[in-house]
Amino acid sequence: MLPPVKLQPVKLQPVKLQPVKLQPVKLQPVKLQPVKQQPVKQQPVKQQPVK
């Protein structure tokens, strides 16, 4: 008979989590160039009467 092995609980050293100091990211608002929407000139479609 093997003697029962007493498992010693491993004492974990408490890990001090250093909070990561995030540099505040200055979000530069993207200047969207105003897109001049050119109205699409639809060529009037001449419907050819189907012969």
Coordinates of C-alpha atoms in Angstrom, one line a residue:
M1 CA 0.0 0.0 0.0
L2 CA 1.3 3.4 -0.9
P3 CA 1.0 6.0 1.7
P4 CA -1.6 8.6 0.8
V5 CA 0.2 11.6 -0.7
K6 CA -0.8 14.7 1.0
L7 CA -1.2 17.3 -1.7
Q8 CA 0.1 20.6 -0.3
P9 CA -2.0 23.4 -1.7
V10 CA 0.3 25.6 -3.7
K11 CA 0.3 29.1 -2.1
L12 CA -0.1 31.4 -5.0
Q13 CA 1.4 34.8 -4.4
P14 CA -1.3 37.3 -5.0
V15 CA -0.4 39.0 -8.2
K16 CA -0.8 42.7 -7.9
L17 CA -2.4 43.8 -11.1
Q18 CA -1.1 47.2 -11.9
P19 CA -3.8 49.0 -13.8
V20 CA -2.5 49.9 -17.1
K21 CA -2.5 53.6 -17.5
L22 CA -4.0 54.2 -20.9
Q23 CA -3.0 57.5 -22.4
P24 CA -6.1 59.3 -23.2
V25 CA -6.4 59.1 -26.9
K26 CA -7.5 62.5 -28.2
L27 CA -9.9 61.6 -30.9
Q28 CA -9.6 64.1 -33.6
P29 CA -12.9 64.6 -35.2
V30 CA -12.5 63.7 -38.8
K31 CA -13.3 66.7 -40.9
L32 CA -15.4 65.3 -43.6
Q33 CA -15.2 67.3 -46.8
P34 CA -18.7 68.2 -47.7
V35 CA -19.5 66.0 -50.7
K36 CA -21.2 68.1 -53.3
Q37 CA -23.8 65.6 -54.6
Q38 CA -24.1 66.4 -58.3
P39 CA -27.6 65.6 -59.3
V40 CA -27.4 62.8 -61.8
K41 CA -28.8 64.1 -65.0
Q42 CA -30.8 61.2 -66.3
Q43 CA -30.9 61.3 -70.0
P44 CA -34.5 61.0 -71.0
V45 CA -34.9 57.5 -72.4
K46 CA -36.6 57.6 -75.7
Q47 CA -38.8 54.5 -75.6
Q48 CA -38.8 53.1 -79.1
P49 CA -42.1 51.6 -79.7
V50 CA -41.6 47.9 -80.2
K51 CA -42.5 47.0 -83.8

